[in-house]
XYZ file of C-alpha atoms in Angstrom:
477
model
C 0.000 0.000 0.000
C 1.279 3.240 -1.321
C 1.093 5.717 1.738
C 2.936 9.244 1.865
C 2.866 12.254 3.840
C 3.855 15.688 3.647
C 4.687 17.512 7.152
C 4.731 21.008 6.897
C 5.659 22.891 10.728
C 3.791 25.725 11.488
C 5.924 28.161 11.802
C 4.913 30.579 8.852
C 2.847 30.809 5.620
C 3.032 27.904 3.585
C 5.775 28.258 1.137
C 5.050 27.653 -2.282
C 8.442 25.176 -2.582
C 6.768 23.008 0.254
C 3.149 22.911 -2.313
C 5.499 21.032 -5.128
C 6.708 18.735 -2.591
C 3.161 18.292 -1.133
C 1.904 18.931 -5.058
C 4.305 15.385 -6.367
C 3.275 13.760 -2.684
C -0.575 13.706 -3.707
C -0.047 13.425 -7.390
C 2.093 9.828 -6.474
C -0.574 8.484 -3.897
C -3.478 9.470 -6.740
C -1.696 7.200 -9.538
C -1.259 4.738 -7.421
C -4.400 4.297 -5.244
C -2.614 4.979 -2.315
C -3.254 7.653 1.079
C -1.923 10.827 1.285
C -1.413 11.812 4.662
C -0.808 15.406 6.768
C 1.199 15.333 9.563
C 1.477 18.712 11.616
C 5.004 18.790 12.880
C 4.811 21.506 16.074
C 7.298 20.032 18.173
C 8.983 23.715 17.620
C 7.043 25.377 20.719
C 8.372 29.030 20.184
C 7.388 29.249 16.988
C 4.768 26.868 16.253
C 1.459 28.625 16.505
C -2.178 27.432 15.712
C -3.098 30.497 13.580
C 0.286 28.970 11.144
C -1.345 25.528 11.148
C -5.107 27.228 10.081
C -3.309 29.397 7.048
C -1.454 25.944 6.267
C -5.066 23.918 6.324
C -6.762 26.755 4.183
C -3.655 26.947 1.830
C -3.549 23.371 1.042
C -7.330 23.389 0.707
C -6.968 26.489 -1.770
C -4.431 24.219 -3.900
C -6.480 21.576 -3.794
C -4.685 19.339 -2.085
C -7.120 17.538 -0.062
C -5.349 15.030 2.358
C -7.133 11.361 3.285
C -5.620 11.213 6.778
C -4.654 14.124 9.055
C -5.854 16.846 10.890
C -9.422 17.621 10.508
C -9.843 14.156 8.955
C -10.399 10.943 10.606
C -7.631 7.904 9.963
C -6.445 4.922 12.135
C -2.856 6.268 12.767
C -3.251 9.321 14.671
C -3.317 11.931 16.702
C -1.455 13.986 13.704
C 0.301 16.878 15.128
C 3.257 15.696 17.105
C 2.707 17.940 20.631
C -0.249 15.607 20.454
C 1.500 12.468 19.868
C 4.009 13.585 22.213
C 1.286 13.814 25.104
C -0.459 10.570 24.220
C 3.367 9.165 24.784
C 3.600 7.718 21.435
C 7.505 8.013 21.613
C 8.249 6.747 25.265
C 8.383 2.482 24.058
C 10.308 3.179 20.788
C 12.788 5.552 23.245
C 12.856 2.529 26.009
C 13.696 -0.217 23.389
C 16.410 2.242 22.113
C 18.019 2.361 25.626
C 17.081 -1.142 26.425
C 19.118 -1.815 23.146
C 22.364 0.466 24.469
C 21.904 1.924 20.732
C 21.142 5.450 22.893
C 22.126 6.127 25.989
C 21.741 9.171 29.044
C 23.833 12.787 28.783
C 24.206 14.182 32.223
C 25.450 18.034 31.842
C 26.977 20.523 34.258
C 23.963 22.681 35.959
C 26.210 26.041 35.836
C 27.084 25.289 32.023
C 24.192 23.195 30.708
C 26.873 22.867 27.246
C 29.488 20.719 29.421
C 28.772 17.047 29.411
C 30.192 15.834 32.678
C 28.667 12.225 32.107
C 26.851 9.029 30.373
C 24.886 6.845 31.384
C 22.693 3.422 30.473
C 20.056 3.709 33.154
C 17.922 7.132 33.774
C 20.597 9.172 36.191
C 17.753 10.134 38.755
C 19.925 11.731 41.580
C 21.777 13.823 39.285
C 18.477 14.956 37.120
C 17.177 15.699 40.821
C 19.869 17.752 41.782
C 19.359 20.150 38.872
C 21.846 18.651 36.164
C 20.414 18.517 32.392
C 19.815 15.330 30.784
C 19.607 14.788 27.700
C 19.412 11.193 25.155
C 21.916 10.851 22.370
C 21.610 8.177 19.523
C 25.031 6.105 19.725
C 26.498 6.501 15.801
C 27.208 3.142 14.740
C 30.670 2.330 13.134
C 30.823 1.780 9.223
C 28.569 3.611 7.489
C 24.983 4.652 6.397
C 23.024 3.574 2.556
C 20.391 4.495 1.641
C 18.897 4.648 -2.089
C 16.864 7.767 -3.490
C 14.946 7.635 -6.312
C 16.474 10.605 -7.819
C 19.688 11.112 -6.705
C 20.289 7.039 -6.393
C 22.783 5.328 -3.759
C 23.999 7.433 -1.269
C 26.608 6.418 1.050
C 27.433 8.264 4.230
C 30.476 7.792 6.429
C 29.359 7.238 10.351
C 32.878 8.866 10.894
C 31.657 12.522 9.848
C 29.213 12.071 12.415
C 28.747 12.624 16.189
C 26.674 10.846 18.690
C 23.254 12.761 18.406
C 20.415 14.606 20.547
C 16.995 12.972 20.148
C 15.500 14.023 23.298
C 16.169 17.591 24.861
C 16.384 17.771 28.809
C 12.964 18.981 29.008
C 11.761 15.849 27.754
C 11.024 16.932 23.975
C 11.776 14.574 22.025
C 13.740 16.217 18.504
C 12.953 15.897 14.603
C 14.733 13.383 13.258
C 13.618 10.612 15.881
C 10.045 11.633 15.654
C 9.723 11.668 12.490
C 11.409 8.635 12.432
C 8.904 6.900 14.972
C 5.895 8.658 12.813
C 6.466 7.791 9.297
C 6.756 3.969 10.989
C 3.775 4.047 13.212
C 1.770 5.630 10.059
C 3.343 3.255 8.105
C 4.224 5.686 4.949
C 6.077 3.818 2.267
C 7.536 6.475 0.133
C 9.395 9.558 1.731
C 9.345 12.360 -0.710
C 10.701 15.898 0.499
C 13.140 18.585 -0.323
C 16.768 18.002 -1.068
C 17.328 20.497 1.970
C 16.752 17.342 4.417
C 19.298 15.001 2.453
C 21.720 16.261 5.612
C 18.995 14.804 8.154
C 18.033 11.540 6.613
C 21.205 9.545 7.324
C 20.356 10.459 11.215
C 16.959 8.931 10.625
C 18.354 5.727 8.865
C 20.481 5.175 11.654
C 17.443 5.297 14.069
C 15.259 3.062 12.105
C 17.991 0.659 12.100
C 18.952 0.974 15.530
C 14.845 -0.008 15.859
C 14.890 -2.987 13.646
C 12.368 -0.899 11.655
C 12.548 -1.026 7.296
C 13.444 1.934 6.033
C 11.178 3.936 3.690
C 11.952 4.996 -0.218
C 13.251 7.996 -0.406
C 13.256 11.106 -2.534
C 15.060 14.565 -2.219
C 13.791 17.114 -4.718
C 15.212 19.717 -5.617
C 14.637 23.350 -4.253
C 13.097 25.932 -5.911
C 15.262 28.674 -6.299
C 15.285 32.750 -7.008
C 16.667 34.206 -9.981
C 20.218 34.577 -8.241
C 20.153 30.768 -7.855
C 19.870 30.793 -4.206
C 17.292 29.182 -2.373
C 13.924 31.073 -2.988
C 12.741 33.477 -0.386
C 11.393 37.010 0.834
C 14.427 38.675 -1.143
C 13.066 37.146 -3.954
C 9.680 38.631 -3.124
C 6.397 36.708 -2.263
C 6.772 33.084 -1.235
C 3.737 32.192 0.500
C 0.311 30.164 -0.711
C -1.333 33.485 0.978
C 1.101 35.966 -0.998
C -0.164 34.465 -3.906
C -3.960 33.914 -3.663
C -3.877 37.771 -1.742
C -2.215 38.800 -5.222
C -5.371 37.482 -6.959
C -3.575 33.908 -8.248
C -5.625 31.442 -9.542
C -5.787 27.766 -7.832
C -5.318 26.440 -11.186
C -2.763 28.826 -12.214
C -0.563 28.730 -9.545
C -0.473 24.428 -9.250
C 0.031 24.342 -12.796
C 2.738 26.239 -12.436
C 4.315 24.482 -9.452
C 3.501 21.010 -11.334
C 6.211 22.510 -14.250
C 9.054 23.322 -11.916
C 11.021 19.919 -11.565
C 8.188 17.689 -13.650
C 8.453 16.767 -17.073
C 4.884 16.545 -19.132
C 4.370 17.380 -22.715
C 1.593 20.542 -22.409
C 2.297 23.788 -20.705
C -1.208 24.496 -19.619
C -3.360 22.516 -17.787
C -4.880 21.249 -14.593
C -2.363 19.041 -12.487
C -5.941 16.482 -11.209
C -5.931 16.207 -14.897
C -2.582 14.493 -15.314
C -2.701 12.111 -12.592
C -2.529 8.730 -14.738
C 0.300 10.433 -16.659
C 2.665 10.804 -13.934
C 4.984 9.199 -12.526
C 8.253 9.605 -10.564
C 10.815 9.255 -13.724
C 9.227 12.186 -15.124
C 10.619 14.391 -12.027
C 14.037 15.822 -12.397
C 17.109 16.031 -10.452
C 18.065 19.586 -11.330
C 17.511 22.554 -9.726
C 15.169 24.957 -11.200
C 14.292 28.575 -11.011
C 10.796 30.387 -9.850
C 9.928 32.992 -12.316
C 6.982 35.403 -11.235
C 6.922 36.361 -14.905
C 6.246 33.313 -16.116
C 3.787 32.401 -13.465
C 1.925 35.431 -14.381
C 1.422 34.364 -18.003
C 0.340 30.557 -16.949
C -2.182 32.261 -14.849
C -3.255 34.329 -17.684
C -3.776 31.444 -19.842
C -6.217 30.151 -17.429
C -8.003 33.070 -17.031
C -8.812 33.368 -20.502
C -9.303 29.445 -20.929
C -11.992 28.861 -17.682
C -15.247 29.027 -18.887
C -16.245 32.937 -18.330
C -19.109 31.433 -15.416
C -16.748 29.972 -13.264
C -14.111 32.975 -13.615
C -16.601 35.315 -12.593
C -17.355 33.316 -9.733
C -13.542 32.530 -9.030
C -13.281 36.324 -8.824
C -16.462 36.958 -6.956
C -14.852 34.519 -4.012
C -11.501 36.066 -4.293
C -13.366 39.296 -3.763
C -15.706 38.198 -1.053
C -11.774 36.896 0.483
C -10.144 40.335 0.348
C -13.082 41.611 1.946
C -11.420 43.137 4.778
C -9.599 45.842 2.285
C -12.634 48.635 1.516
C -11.765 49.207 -1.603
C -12.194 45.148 -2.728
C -15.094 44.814 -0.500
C -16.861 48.115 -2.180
C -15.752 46.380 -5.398
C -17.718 42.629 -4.572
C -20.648 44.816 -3.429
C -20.696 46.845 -6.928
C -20.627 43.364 -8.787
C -23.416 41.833 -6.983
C -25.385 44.354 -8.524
C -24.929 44.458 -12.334
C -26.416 42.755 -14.872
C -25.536 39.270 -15.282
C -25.016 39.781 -18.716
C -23.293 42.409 -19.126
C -21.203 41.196 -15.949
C -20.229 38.652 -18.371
C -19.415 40.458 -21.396
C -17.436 42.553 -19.605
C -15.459 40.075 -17.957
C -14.949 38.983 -21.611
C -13.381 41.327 -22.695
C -11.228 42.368 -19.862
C -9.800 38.739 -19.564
C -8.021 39.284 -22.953
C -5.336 41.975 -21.129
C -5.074 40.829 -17.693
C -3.327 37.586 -16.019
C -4.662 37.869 -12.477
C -7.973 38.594 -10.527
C -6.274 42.130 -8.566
C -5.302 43.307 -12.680
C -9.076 42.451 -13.748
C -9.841 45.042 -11.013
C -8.474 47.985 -11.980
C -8.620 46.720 -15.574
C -12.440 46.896 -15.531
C -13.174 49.559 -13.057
C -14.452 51.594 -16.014
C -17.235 49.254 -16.814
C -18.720 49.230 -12.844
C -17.826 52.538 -11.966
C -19.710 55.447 -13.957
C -18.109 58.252 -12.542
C -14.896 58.874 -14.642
C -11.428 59.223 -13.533
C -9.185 60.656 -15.991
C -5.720 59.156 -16.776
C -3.320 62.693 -16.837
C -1.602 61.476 -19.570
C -4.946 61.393 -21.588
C -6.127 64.886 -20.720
C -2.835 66.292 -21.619
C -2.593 64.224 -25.126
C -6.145 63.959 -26.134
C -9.081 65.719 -24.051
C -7.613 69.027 -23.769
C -6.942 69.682 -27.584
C -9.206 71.400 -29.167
C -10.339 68.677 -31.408
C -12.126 66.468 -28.172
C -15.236 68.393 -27.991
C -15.657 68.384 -31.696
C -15.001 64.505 -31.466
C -17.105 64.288 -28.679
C -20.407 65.756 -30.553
C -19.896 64.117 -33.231
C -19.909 60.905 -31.441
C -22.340 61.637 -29.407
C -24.887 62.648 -32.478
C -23.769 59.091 -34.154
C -24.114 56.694 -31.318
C -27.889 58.872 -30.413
C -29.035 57.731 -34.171
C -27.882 54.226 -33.688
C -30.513 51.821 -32.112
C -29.822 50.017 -29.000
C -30.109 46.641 -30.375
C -27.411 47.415 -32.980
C -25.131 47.943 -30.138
C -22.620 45.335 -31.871
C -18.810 44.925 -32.486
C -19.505 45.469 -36.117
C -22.219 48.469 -36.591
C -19.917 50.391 -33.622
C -16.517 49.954 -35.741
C -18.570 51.262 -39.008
C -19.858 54.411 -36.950
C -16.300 55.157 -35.410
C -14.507 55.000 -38.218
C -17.142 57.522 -40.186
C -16.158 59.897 -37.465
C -12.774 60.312 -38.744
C -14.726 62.439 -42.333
C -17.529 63.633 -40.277
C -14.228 65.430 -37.608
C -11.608 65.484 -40.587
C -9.287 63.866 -37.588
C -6.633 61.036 -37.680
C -7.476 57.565 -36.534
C -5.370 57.758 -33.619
C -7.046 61.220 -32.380
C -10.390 59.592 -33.127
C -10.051 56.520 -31.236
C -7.809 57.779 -28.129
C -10.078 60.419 -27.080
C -13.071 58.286 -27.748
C -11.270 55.737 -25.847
C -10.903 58.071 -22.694
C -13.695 60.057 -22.845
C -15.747 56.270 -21.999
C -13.689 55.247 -19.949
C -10.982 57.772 -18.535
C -8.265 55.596 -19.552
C -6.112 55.218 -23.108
C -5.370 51.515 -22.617
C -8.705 49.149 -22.662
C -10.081 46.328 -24.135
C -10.665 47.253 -27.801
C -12.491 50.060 -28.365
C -15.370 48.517 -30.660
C -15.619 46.085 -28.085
C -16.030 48.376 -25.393
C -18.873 50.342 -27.026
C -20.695 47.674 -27.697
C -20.139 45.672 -24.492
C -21.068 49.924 -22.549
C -24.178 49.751 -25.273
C -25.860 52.772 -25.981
C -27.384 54.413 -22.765
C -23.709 53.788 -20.551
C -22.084 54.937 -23.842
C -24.079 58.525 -24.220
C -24.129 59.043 -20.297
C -20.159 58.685 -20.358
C -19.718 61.289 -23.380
C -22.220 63.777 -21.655
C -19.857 63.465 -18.543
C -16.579 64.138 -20.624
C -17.831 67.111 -22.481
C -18.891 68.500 -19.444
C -15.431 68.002 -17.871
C -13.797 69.479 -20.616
C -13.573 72.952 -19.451
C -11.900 71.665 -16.879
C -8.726 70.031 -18.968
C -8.332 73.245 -21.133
């Protein structure tokens, strides 16, 4: 039985490198009909906190990455977060045998300088832990050394010699990382062991435990990190890192995983949805080099799936990402202004938008002018186009034209053939023409096209908008 886990701790926002590894995790257990499990690893108790572990639930839940076993779910191997498993004593036999086995032992420590060892021991040094001395348990590094195969990087060989006896439990009683995660990829009996090359340094420790325990060893897999465009490790410097950075910046699910599912995994199409590609992965398509996080090209996958969704469920994509940033007035004004239009023209507008934008917070401000029908004027456009004397002789005329069209002919077409008459009628260039047309409907000089715009405004916005510019014109002179 295929079982894996991914353990995120939660000391921060998800990071978008730890959504691959979790991202290849559930994509592996889906192909092969096995469990994909979440472990909460808190055992850090200054930085762990429970508002860290929520943003981590809701992030993975945002990806899509819906685990079968872990917190919030019910599944024959927990608790899953360790402070739990630590308090249910889940680690005391697996400690005792370890002991029992002299393959750890007792570190006795001077109670002035808790970092001078001043002795061992095989049995629990109670007069000396009474008196106030530190005690800690170290795993005894066995001569020779340590194998272990990984699916990507293939047999690795460690020698014990580079290695010191090791801490496993601190003299407060924690016990530390690598021998609980050791104990709870056993006890939850996960086959496969896929994380980030970062913990290549930990996992001989951890083979030496399960040894030590007469335990068999997982598969392993180190993958890669994802790195900034300096080649270092990705982080802040980089800029935003975080599942919440992301989906705050108005990221698509669909854009974001699709994106993650490219860095480090080999499939023929460029666009697409990862749940789609299940039966087509597998873990020879994943590569062994490093590879690089580029916002730019993250944007432009997310654009493609803007403008590939069906327009229904983009509009209701956006409405939730909205309803989300709710807190900010000017996105929670915004949801409140949508709720109100016409579906319709909702929808063509949306349309239209979509073409120029690549992420929910750009379709904002990219289609203010269609919600909001008091103008703002771009300075740029007043200097160039609305204060020359040709605007309000532009203006008329296309006010007059638009007044004699009917309502119903409102289309891409009929509007092109009426602004492109104006250009006689005014004796002006196209580009005068169609700029100050552009901005005196919308306030802006770039749109969607201008025909399109028209048509999607139709004829009562479009009159009501050039009313409101010629009035405003005495104002750019």
């Amino acid at each position: 039985m295929i079982r894996v886990r991914f353990a995120p701790s939660p000391t921060g926002h998800l990071h978008v490198g730890g959504v691959r590894t979790a991202l290849f995790n559930w994509l592996f257990a889906k192909k092969e009909n096995g469990t994909f499990v979440l472990r909460i690893e808190d055992t850090d108790k200054n930085r762990s906190t429970k508002e860290y572990e929520r943003q981590i639930l809701q992030s993975l839940s945002w990806c899509g990455l819906e685990w079968d076993e872990g917190p919030e779910k019910n599944g024959q191997y927990g608790p899953y977060r360790q402070t739990e498993r630590i308090e249910a004593g889940l680690y005391d036999e697996p400690l005792k045998r370890l002991i029992e086995n002299r393959a750890a032992y007792y570190v006795i420590y001077d109670k002035d300088d808790p970092s001078k060892e001043i002795s061992t021991s095989d049995e629990y040094p109670e007069s000396p832990a009474k008196a106030g001395h530190p005690v800690t348990v170290k795993l005894k590094v066995p001569e020779g050394s340590t194998r272990f195969k990984d699916l990507l990087k293939g047999d690795m060989v460690f020698d014990n010699t580079n290695y010191d006896d090791f801490i496993i439990v601190k003299s407060d009683g924690t016990p530390l990382y690598n021998f609980v995660v050791v104990v709870d990829d056993h006890e939850m009996q996960i086959s496969h062991v896929f994380r980030g090359e970062d913990h290549i340094t930990n996992t001989p420790k951890q083979v030496m435990i399960y040894q030590a325990l007469g335990w068999e060893v997982p598969t392993f897999m180190h993958i890669p990190l994802l790195l900034g465009a300096d080649r270092s490790p990705l982080s802040k410097r980089h800029g935003g890192t975080s599942v919440e950075f992301f989906r705050k910046e108005g990221y698509m699910t669909s854009g974001l995983m699709n994106y993650l599912a490219l860095l480090g995994w080999t499939v023929e199409d460029e666009i697409f949805e990862p749940v789609d590609k299940i039966d087509s992965f597998s873990i020879s398509s994943i590569t062994n080099k490093s590879v690089i996080f580029d916002y730019q090209k993250l944007e432009w996958v997310n654009g493609k799936h803007l403008r590939k969704k069906a327009l229904d469920d983009v509009i209701t994509e956006w409405k939730n990402w909205l309803d989300d940033m709710k807190e900010d007035d000017y996105y929670r004004n915004y949801y409140e202004r949508l709720k109100v239009q016409d579906k319709e023209y909702l929808k063509e507008s949306v349309r239209i938008c979509r073409e120029k934008i690549n992420t929910f917070k750009q379709l904002c401000d990219f289609s203010e002018p269609f919600f909001y029908d008091e103008l703002e004027y771009d300075e740029q456009l007043v200097k160039k186009f609305l204060s020359k004397d040709s605007a309000p002789k532009i203006i008329q005329a296309a006010y007059k034209a638009f007044s004699d069209l009917e309502e119903g002919d409102f289309s891409d077409e009929k509007v092109e053939a009426v602004i492109r008459s104006l250009t006689e009628i005014t004796g002006e260039g196209n580009k005068r023409v169609f700029q100050t047309l552009r901005g005196a409907l919308t306030g802006r000089l770039i749109t969607p096209g201008l025909f399109e715009t028209v048509a999607v405004l139709g004829k009562i916005r479009t009159l009501n908008r050039l009313e409101q510019t010629q009035k405003r014109l005495e104002a750019f002179e």
